[in-house]
XYZ file of C-alpha atoms in Angstrom:
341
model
C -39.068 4.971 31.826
C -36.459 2.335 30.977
C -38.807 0.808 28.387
C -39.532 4.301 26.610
C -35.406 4.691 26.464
C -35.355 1.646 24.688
C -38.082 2.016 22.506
C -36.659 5.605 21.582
C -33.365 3.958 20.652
C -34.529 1.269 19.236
C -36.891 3.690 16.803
C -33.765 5.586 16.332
C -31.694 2.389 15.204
C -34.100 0.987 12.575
C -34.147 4.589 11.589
C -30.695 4.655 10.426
C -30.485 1.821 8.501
C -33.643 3.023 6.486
C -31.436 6.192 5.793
C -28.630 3.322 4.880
C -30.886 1.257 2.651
C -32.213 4.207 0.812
C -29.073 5.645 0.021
C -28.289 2.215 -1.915
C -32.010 2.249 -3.387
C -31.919 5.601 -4.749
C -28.459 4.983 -6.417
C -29.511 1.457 -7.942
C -33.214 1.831 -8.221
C -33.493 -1.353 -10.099
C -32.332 -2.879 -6.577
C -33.888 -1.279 -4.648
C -35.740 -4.073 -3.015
C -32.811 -6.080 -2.999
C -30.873 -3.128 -1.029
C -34.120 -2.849 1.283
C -33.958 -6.502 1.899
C -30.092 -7.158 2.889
C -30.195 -4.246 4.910
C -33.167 -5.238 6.942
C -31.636 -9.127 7.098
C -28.650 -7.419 8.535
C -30.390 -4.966 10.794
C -32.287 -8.643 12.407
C -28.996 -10.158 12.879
C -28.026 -7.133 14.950
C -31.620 -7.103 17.203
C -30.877 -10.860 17.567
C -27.446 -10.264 18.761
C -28.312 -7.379 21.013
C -31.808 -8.760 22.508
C -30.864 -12.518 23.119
C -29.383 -12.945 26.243
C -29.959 -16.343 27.678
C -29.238 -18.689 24.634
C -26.520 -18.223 22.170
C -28.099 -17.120 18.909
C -24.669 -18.780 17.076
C -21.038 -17.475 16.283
C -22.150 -16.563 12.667
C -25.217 -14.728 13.239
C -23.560 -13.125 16.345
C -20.194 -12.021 14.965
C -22.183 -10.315 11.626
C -24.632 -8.534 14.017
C -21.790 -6.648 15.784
C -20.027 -5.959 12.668
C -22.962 -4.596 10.627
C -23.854 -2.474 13.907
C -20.312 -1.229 13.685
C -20.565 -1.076 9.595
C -24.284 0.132 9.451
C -24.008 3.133 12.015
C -20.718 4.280 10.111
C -22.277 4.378 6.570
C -25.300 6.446 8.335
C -23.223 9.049 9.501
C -20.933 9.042 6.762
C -24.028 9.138 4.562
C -25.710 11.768 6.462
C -22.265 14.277 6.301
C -22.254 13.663 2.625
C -25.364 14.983 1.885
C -23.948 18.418 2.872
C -21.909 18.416 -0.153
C -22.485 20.519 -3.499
C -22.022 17.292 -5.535
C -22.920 13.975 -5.528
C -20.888 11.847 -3.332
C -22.504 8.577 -2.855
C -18.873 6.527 -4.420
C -17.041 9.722 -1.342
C -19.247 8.080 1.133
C -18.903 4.816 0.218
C -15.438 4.489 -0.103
C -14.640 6.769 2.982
C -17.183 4.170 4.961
C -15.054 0.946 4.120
C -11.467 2.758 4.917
C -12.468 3.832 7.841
C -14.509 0.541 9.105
C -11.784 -1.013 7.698
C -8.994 0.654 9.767
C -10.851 0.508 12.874
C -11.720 -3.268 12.742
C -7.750 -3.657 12.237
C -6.945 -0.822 14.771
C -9.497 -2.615 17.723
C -7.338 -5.986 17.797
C -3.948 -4.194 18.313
C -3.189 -4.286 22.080
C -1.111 -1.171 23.481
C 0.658 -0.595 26.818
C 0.095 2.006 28.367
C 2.389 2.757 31.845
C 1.666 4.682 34.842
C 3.572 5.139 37.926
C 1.969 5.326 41.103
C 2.842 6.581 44.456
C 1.848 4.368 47.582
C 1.027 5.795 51.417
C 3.860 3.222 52.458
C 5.979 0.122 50.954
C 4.749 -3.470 50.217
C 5.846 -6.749 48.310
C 4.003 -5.648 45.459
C 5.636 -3.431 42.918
C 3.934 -4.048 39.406
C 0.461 -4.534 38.909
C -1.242 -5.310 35.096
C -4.648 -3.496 35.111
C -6.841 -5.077 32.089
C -10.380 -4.380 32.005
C -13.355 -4.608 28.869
C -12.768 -7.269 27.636
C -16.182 -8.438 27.284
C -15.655 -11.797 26.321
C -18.534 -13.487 23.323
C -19.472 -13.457 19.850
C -16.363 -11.150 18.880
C -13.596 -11.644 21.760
C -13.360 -15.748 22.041
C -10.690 -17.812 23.181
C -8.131 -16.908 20.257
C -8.186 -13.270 21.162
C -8.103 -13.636 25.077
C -4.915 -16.059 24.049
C -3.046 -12.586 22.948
C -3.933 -10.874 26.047
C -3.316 -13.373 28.486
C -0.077 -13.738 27.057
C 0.860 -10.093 26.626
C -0.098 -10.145 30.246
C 2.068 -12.853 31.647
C 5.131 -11.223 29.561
C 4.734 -8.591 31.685
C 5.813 -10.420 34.777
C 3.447 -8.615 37.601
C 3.047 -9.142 40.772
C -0.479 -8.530 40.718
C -3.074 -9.064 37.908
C -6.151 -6.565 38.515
C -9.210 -7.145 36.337
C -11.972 -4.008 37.012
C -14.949 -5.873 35.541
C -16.769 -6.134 32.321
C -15.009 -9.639 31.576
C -18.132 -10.733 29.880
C -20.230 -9.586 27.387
C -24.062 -9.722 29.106
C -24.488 -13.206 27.811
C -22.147 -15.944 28.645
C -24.652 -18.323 26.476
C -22.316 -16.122 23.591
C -18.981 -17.652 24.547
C -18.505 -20.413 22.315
C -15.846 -22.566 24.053
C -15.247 -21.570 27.822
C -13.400 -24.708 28.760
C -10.982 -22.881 26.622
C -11.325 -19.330 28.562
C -11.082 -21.218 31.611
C -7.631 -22.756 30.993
C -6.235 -19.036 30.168
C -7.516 -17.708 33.035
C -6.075 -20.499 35.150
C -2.102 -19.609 33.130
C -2.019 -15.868 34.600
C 1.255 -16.414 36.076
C 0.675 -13.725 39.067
C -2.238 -13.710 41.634
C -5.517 -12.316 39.805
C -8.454 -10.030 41.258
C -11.744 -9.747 39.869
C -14.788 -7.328 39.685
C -18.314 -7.506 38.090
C -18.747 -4.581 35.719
C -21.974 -3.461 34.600
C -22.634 -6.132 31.378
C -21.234 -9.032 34.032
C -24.866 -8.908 35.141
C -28.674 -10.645 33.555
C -30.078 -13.407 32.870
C -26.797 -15.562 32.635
C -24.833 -14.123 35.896
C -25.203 -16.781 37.873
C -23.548 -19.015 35.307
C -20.922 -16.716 35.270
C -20.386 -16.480 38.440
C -20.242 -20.394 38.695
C -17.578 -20.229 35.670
C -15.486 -18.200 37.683
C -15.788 -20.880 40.537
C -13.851 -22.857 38.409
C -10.823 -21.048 37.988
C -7.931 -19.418 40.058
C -9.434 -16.198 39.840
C -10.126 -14.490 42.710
C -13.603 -12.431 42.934
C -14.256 -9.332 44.882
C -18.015 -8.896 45.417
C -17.588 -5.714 48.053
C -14.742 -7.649 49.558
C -11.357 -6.610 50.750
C -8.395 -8.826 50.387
C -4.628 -8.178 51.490
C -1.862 -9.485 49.500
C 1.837 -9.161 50.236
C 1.196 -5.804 52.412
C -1.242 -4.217 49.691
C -5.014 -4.111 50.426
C -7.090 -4.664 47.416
C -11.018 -3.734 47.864
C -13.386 -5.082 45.285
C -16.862 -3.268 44.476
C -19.719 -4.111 42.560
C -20.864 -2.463 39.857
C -23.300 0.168 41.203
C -25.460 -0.016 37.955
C -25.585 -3.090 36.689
C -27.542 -4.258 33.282
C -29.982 -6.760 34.906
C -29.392 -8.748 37.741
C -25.903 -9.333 40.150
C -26.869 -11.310 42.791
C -27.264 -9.485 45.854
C -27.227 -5.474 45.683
C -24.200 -3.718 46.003
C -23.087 -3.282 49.586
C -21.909 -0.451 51.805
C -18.223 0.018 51.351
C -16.047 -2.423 53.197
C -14.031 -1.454 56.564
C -10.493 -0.568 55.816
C -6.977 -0.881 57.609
C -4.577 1.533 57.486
C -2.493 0.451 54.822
C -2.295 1.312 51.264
C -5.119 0.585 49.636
C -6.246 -0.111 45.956
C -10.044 -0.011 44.717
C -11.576 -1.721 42.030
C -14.643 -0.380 40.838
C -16.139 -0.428 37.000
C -17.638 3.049 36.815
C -15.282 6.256 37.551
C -18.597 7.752 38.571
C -18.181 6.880 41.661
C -13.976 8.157 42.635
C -15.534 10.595 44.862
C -16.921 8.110 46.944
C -13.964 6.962 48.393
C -11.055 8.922 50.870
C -7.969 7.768 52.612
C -7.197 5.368 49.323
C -4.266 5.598 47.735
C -6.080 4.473 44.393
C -9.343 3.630 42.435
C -9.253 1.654 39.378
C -11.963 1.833 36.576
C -12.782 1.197 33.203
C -16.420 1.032 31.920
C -15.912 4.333 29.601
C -13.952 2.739 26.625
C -12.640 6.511 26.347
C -15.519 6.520 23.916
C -14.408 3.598 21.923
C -15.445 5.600 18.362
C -14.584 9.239 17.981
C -16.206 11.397 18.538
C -18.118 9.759 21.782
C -14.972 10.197 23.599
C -16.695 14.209 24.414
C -19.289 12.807 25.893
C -17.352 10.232 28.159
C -15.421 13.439 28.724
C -18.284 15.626 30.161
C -19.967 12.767 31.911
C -16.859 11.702 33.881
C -14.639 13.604 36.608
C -11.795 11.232 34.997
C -12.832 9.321 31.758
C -9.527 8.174 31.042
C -5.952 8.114 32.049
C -4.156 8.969 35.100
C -5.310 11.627 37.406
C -4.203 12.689 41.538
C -7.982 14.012 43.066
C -7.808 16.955 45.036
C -8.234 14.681 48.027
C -4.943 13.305 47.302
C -6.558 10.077 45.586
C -5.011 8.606 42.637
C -7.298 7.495 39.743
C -6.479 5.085 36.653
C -9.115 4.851 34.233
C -8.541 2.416 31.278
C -10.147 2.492 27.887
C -9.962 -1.262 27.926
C -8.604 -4.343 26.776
C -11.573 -5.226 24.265
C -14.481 -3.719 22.989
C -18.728 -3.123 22.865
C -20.940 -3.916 20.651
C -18.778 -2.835 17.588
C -16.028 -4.554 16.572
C -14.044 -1.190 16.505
C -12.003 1.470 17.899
C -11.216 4.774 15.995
C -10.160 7.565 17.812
C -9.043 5.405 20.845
C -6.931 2.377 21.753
C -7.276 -1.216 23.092
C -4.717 -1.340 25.907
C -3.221 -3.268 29.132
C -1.888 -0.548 31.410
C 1.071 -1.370 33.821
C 1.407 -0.006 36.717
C 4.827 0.733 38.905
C 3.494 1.069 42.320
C 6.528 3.221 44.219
């Protein structure tokens, strides 16, 4: 079943930038082969980028294959909406394609804060915790980026640095200088917690997981750790894309104490009671408009702040970074603070 799912999107894919290509071929028929031909050179970086996950395929190749997805998926829809106009519109389409690729390129990199205040069962030491999430880490998000973030991060001053998975990008072959992610890691200034989300997972996990080894970082594989009076429970993701080491486990056993979860996927908040809160990310709010209504009818809580009828607090985060891509319109990239009272 999983094979026919990728095979139909796949089919799909190469479908769209035919509709792409021919748009350019039936404007400049005397290129058309050269239109054909870039597109389809493009469309391979994009496969190569997508499909090789144990070896890196090379910044170049990688960063254009996530920027013509981004580029290529735009022009089709932009494209295909055009074609319901009474007039031509090919230069419309064209130009509206490039703006808005443009703008959301440009709009991706700019980090936001977003603040939440959050009510605890009883006091502890820790009173400000920095929620990132998403960030997945490769081809497009390298050491210069994660730079910004760490440091918008340690000007926060937290007591508590919560990462809720997704650090890394399916293939840590794609990071190009990890030495480098390592060290930034290592200068969080507060005590840092760490999840696997669902693309921390396939054929390069266990490297990974070693890399993680190396730092200060502290990983949570369905493990509960106090700090200062708060109780912190880690989860792993429940569906991961290839293989996490051992399956996920039951959930942990809990004191009485306030109590934070980490876990990737919001699908799961209604798993858990007597917690004061679940973080997630995994949802990207969407990332593009307008897949933010479907993350909205998949998801009890796709995004934002939300109190369950249970009394459990959620915080879902559209993330720190960005899929596949290189783009957010419609959405934000964002650290979210949070004032725990």
């Amino acid at each position: 079943m999983f094979m026919i799912i990728i095979f139909i999107v796949l089919a799909l894919y190469l479908a769209a930038n035919y509709f792409v290509a021919l748009q350019f071929a039936t404007m400049f028929p005397s290129f058309a082969l050269l239109s054909y031909s870039i597109v389809a050179l493009l469309t391979l970086t994009t496969l190569a980028t997508m499909l090789v996950r144990t070896k890196s395929v090379g910044a170049f190749i990688g960063k254009l294959g996530n920027y013509w997805m981004g580029l290529g998926l735009l022009a089709f829809v932009i494209f295909a909406i055009s074609k319901l106009l009474p007039f031509p519109s090919f230069y419309i389409a064209l130009s509206l394609t490039l703006l808005l690729f443009g703008y959301g390129v440009w709009h991706a990199k700019q980090i936001k804060l977003t603040n939440y205040e959050v009510t605890l069962s009883a006091p502890t030491a820790i009173k400000h915790a920095v929620l990132i999430n998403d960030v997945h880490l490769g081809y497009i998000i390298d050491d210069k980026h994660f730079a910004k973030i760490v440091a918008r991060v340690n000007a926060l001053e937290p007591d508590v640095v919560l990462i809720a998975g997704d650090l890394f990008d399916s293939n840590f072959a794609a990071i190009k200088q990890p030495d480098k992610i390592a060290a930034l890691l290592n200068t969080i200034t507060a005590p840092s917690f760490l999840i696997w989300g669902n693309h921390d997972a396939g054929d390069t996990f266990d490297a990974m997981r070693a890399f993680i080894a190396t730092t200060k970082v502290t990983l949570l594989e369905d493990e509960v750790t106090i700090i200062n009076g708060l109780q912190l429970v880690g989860r792993k993701d429940i569906h991961p894309i290839g293989q996490q080491g051992l399956p996920r486990a039951p959930m942990p056993a809990l004191q009485a104490m306030p109590t934070i979860v980490l876990d990737h996927q919001p699908s799961t908040i209604d798993d858990y009671h007597d917690v004061d809160l679940i973080v997630s990310g995994h949802t990207h709010k969407g990332q593009l408009f307008p897949f933010g209504l479907i993350t909205k009818k998949l998801f009890t809580v796709d995004y934002g702040y939300k109190r369950l009828p249970s009394g459990v607090q959620v915080v879902v985060s559209s993330g720190v970074g960005f899929w596949g891509p290189p783009m957010r319109i419609g959405t934000k990239s964002e650290i979210v603070s949070l004032k725990l009272q």
